[in-house]
């Protein structure tokens, strides 16, 4: 159960982000629930690491004085599970945009998948998706993309500690990845398909851990709301 002092002194809430919610919408919902519960106008609330709307899983929500730890929490390794669909591509590298057939992936072997996944381990150069929130020329990349503007996206170094193929049911390939800060799993999905020569996009994604914080210990927004109401 919670008190107002708990939130003002600082909480790190482990929330299971619903599908199609933005991370900002989760922050706004938590912020509104706390303000409503205690009849206050202001309290700091933020998140430590954005999840795309089409991704689910662990989102760390910081309140009060704990918002000062957001940058530290964002630097922790993150673990994801998900599915790459081979044989097609999309402009956003996920299902936000139209699926464009590329090549038949039926001849791709388990050995090829293993060899290819190993190529993404360690320090790698990666281009963020054009449909991302990174700022360039004063606008988010997705704003340039939606206006049909061409922008030069520079590669950046990221680190992938583990890339495990967990199930193969072509065209779908299930995976588990543990990586460092700033890694775009959508870009890995796109690049993975490109290396195989058949194309690929991210079909589903779930963040299962941030550092020592795990999805298994998280709660839904509805559960948080019930617990908050029970605190009165």
Coordinates of N, CA and C in Angstrom, one line a residue, residues 64-166:
X64 N 8.6 11.3 -7.8 CA 9.3 12.1 -6.8 C 10.8 12.2 -6.9
X65 N 11.5 12.0 -5.8 CA 12.9 12.1 -5.8 C 13.6 11.0 -6.6
X66 N 12.9 9.9 -6.9 CA 13.5 8.8 -7.7 C 13.6 9.2 -9.2
X67 N 13.0 10.3 -9.6 CA 13.2 10.7 -11.0 C 14.6 11.1 -11.3
X68 N 15.4 11.4 -10.2 CA 16.8 11.7 -10.4 C 17.6 10.5 -10.8
X69 N 17.0 9.3 -10.6 CA 17.8 8.1 -11.0 C 17.4 7.6 -12.4
X70 N 16.6 8.3 -13.1 CA 16.2 7.8 -14.4 C 17.3 7.5 -15.3
X71 N 18.3 8.5 -15.4 CA 19.4 8.2 -16.3 C 20.2 7.0 -16.0
X72 N 20.4 6.8 -14.7 CA 21.1 5.6 -14.2 C 20.4 4.3 -14.5
X73 N 19.1 4.3 -14.3 CA 18.3 3.2 -14.7 C 18.3 2.9 -16.1
X74 N 18.2 3.9 -17.0 CA 18.2 3.8 -18.4 C 19.5 3.1 -18.9
X75 N 20.6 3.3 -18.2 CA 21.9 2.7 -18.6 C 22.0 1.2 -18.3
X76 N 21.0 0.6 -17.6 CA 21.1 -0.8 -17.3 C 20.9 -1.7 -18.6
X77 N 21.4 -2.9 -18.6 CA 21.1 -3.8 -19.7 C 19.6 -4.1 -19.7
X78 N 19.1 -4.4 -20.9 CA 17.7 -4.8 -21.1 C 17.6 -6.1 -21.8
X79 N 16.6 -6.9 -21.4 CA 16.4 -8.2 -22.0 C 15.0 -8.2 -22.7
X80 N 14.9 -8.7 -23.9 CA 13.7 -8.8 -24.7 C 13.5 -10.2 -25.2
X81 N 12.2 -10.5 -25.4 CA 11.8 -11.7 -26.2 C 10.9 -11.2 -27.3
X82 N 10.8 -11.9 -28.4 CA 10.0 -11.4 -29.5 C 10.1 -12.3 -30.7
X83 N 9.5 -11.9 -31.8 CA 9.4 -12.6 -33.0 C 9.8 -11.8 -34.2
X84 N 10.7 -12.3 -35.0 CA 11.1 -11.7 -36.3 C 10.4 -12.5 -37.4
X85 N 9.7 -11.7 -38.3 CA 9.1 -12.4 -39.4 C 10.0 -12.2 -40.6
X86 N 10.4 -13.3 -41.2 CA 11.3 -13.2 -42.4 C 10.5 -13.2 -43.7
X87 N 11.1 -12.8 -44.7 CA 10.4 -12.8 -46.1 C 9.7 -11.5 -46.5
X88 N 9.8 -10.5 -45.6 CA 9.1 -9.2 -45.9 C 9.8 -8.1 -45.1
X89 N 9.6 -6.9 -45.5 CA 10.1 -5.7 -44.8 C 9.0 -4.7 -44.6
X90 N 9.3 -3.8 -43.7 CA 8.4 -2.6 -43.5 C 9.3 -1.4 -43.3
X91 N 8.8 -0.2 -43.6 CA 9.5 1.0 -43.5 C 9.9 1.3 -42.0
X92 N 9.0 0.9 -41.1 CA 9.2 1.2 -39.7 C 10.0 0.1 -39.0
X93 N 10.2 -1.0 -39.7 CA 10.9 -2.2 -39.2 C 10.0 -3.0 -38.2
X94 N 8.7 -2.6 -38.1 CA 7.7 -3.4 -37.3 C 6.4 -3.3 -38.0
X95 N 5.3 -3.6 -37.3 CA 4.0 -3.6 -38.0 C 3.3 -2.3 -38.0
X96 N 4.0 -1.2 -37.6 CA 3.4 0.2 -37.7 C 3.1 0.6 -39.1
X97 N 3.9 0.1 -40.1 CA 3.7 0.5 -41.5 C 3.5 -0.8 -42.3
X98 N 3.2 -0.6 -43.6 CA 2.8 -1.6 -44.5 C 3.9 -2.7 -44.7
X99 N 3.4 -4.0 -44.7 CA 4.3 -5.1 -44.9 C 4.5 -5.3 -46.4
X100 N 5.8 -5.3 -46.8 CA 6.2 -5.4 -48.3 C 6.9 -6.8 -48.5
X101 N 6.3 -7.7 -49.2 CA 6.9 -9.0 -49.4 C 8.3 -8.8 -50.1
X102 N 9.3 -9.6 -49.7 CA 10.6 -9.5 -50.2 C 11.1 -10.8 -50.9
X103 N 11.3 -11.8 -50.1 CA 11.8 -13.1 -50.7 C 11.3 -14.3 -49.9
X104 N 11.1 -15.4 -50.5 CA 10.6 -16.6 -49.8 C 11.7 -17.1 -48.8
X105 N 11.4 -17.2 -47.5 CA 12.4 -17.6 -46.5 C 12.4 -19.1 -46.2
X106 N 11.6 -19.9 -47.0 CA 11.4 -21.3 -46.7 C 12.7 -22.1 -46.7
X107 N 13.7 -21.7 -47.5 CA 15.0 -22.4 -47.6 C 16.0 -22.0 -46.5
X108 N 15.7 -21.1 -45.6 CA 16.6 -20.7 -44.6 C 16.7 -21.8 -43.5
X109 N 17.9 -22.2 -43.2 CA 18.1 -23.3 -42.3 C 18.4 -22.8 -40.8
X110 N 18.3 -23.7 -39.9 CA 18.6 -23.4 -38.5 C 20.0 -23.0 -38.4
X111 N 20.9 -23.6 -39.1 CA 22.3 -23.3 -39.0 C 22.6 -21.9 -39.5
X112 N 21.9 -21.5 -40.6 CA 22.0 -20.1 -41.1 C 21.5 -19.1 -40.0
X113 N 20.4 -19.4 -39.4 CA 19.9 -18.5 -38.4 C 20.9 -18.3 -37.2
X114 N 21.5 -19.4 -36.8 CA 22.4 -19.4 -35.7 C 23.7 -18.6 -36.1
X115 N 24.2 -18.8 -37.3 CA 25.4 -18.1 -37.8 C 25.1 -16.6 -37.9
X116 N 23.9 -16.3 -38.4 CA 23.5 -14.9 -38.5 C 23.3 -14.2 -37.2
X117 N 22.7 -14.9 -36.3 CA 22.5 -14.2 -34.9 C 23.8 -14.0 -34.3
X118 N 24.8 -14.8 -34.5 CA 26.1 -14.6 -33.9 C 26.8 -13.4 -34.4
X119 N 26.5 -13.0 -35.6 CA 27.1 -11.8 -36.2 C 26.6 -10.5 -35.5
X120 N 25.6 -10.6 -34.7 CA 25.1 -9.4 -34.1 C 25.5 -9.3 -32.6
X121 N 26.4 -10.2 -32.2 CA 26.9 -10.2 -30.8 C 28.1 -9.2 -30.7
X122 N 28.2 -8.6 -29.5 CA 29.3 -7.7 -29.2 C 29.0 -6.3 -29.6
X123 N 30.0 -5.5 -29.8 CA 29.8 -4.1 -30.2 C 29.5 -4.1 -31.7
X124 N 28.4 -3.6 -32.0 CA 28.0 -3.5 -33.5 C 27.6 -2.1 -33.8
X125 N 27.7 -1.8 -35.1 CA 27.2 -0.5 -35.7 C 25.7 -0.7 -36.1
X126 N 24.9 0.2 -35.7 CA 23.5 0.1 -36.0 C 22.9 1.4 -36.4
X127 N 22.0 1.4 -37.4 CA 21.3 2.6 -37.8 C 19.9 2.5 -37.1
X128 N 19.5 3.6 -36.4 CA 18.1 3.6 -35.8 C 17.1 3.6 -36.9
X129 N 15.9 3.1 -36.6 CA 14.8 3.2 -37.7 C 14.4 4.7 -38.0
X130 N 14.0 4.9 -39.2 CA 13.5 6.2 -39.6 C 12.3 6.6 -38.8
X131 N 11.5 5.6 -38.4 CA 10.3 5.8 -37.5 C 10.8 5.6 -36.1
X132 N 11.5 6.6 -35.6 CA 12.0 6.6 -34.2 C 11.9 8.0 -33.7
X133 N 12.1 8.2 -32.3 CA 11.9 9.5 -31.7 C 13.2 10.3 -31.6
X134 N 14.3 9.8 -32.2 CA 15.6 10.5 -32.2 C 15.4 11.8 -33.0
X135 N 16.0 12.9 -32.4 CA 15.9 14.2 -33.0 C 17.0 14.4 -34.0
X136 N 16.6 15.0 -35.2 CA 17.6 15.4 -36.2 C 17.0 16.6 -36.9
X137 N 17.8 17.6 -37.1 CA 17.4 18.9 -37.7 C 16.1 19.5 -37.0
X138 N 16.1 19.3 -35.7 CA 15.1 19.9 -34.9 C 13.8 19.2 -34.8
X139 N 13.7 18.0 -35.5 CA 12.5 17.2 -35.5 C 12.8 15.8 -35.2
X140 N 11.8 15.1 -34.7 CA 11.9 13.6 -34.5 C 12.0 13.0 -35.9
X141 N 12.8 11.9 -35.9 CA 12.9 11.1 -37.2 C 11.6 10.7 -37.7
X142 N 10.7 10.3 -36.9 CA 9.4 9.8 -37.4 C 8.6 11.0 -38.0
X143 N 8.8 12.2 -37.6 CA 8.2 13.4 -38.2 C 8.7 13.6 -39.6
X144 N 10.0 13.4 -39.8 CA 10.6 13.5 -41.2 C 10.0 12.4 -42.0
X145 N 9.9 11.2 -41.4 CA 9.4 10.0 -42.2 C 8.0 10.2 -42.7
X146 N 7.1 10.7 -41.8 CA 5.7 10.9 -42.1 C 5.5 12.0 -43.1
X147 N 6.5 12.9 -43.2 CA 6.4 14.0 -44.3 C 7.1 13.5 -45.6
X148 N 7.6 12.3 -45.6 CA 8.3 11.8 -46.8 C 9.6 12.4 -47.0
X149 N 10.2 13.0 -46.0 CA 11.5 13.7 -46.1 C 12.7 12.7 -46.0
X150 N 13.7 12.9 -46.8 CA 14.9 12.0 -46.8 C 15.9 12.6 -45.8
X151 N 16.3 11.8 -44.8 CA 17.3 12.2 -43.9 C 18.4 11.2 -43.8
X152 N 19.6 11.6 -43.6 CA 20.8 10.7 -43.5 C 20.9 10.3 -42.0
X153 N 20.7 9.1 -41.7 CA 20.8 8.6 -40.4 C 22.1 7.9 -40.2
X154 N 22.9 8.5 -39.2 CA 24.2 7.9 -38.9 C 24.2 6.7 -38.1
X155 N 25.1 5.8 -38.3 CA 25.2 4.6 -37.5 C 25.7 4.9 -36.1
X156 N 25.4 4.1 -35.2 CA 25.9 4.3 -33.8 C 26.3 3.0 -33.2
X157 N 27.2 3.0 -32.3 CA 27.7 1.7 -31.7 C 26.8 1.3 -30.6
X158 N 26.3 0.1 -30.6 CA 25.5 -0.5 -29.5 C 26.2 -1.8 -29.1
X159 N 25.7 -2.4 -28.0 CA 26.3 -3.7 -27.6 C 25.2 -4.7 -27.4
X160 N 25.4 -5.9 -28.0 CA 24.4 -7.0 -27.8 C 25.2 -8.1 -27.0
X161 N 24.7 -8.4 -25.8 CA 25.4 -9.4 -25.0 C 25.0 -10.9 -25.4
X162 N 23.7 -11.0 -25.6 CA 23.1 -12.4 -26.0 C 22.1 -12.2 -27.1
X163 N 22.1 -13.2 -28.0 CA 21.1 -13.2 -29.1 C 20.8 -14.7 -29.3
X164 N 19.7 -15.2 -28.7 CA 19.4 -16.6 -28.8 C 18.2 -16.8 -29.6
X165 N 18.2 -17.7 -30.6 CA 17.1 -18.1 -31.3 C 16.4 -19.2 -30.5
X166 N 15.1 -18.9 -30.1 CA 14.4 -19.8 -29.2 C 13.4 -20.8 -29.8

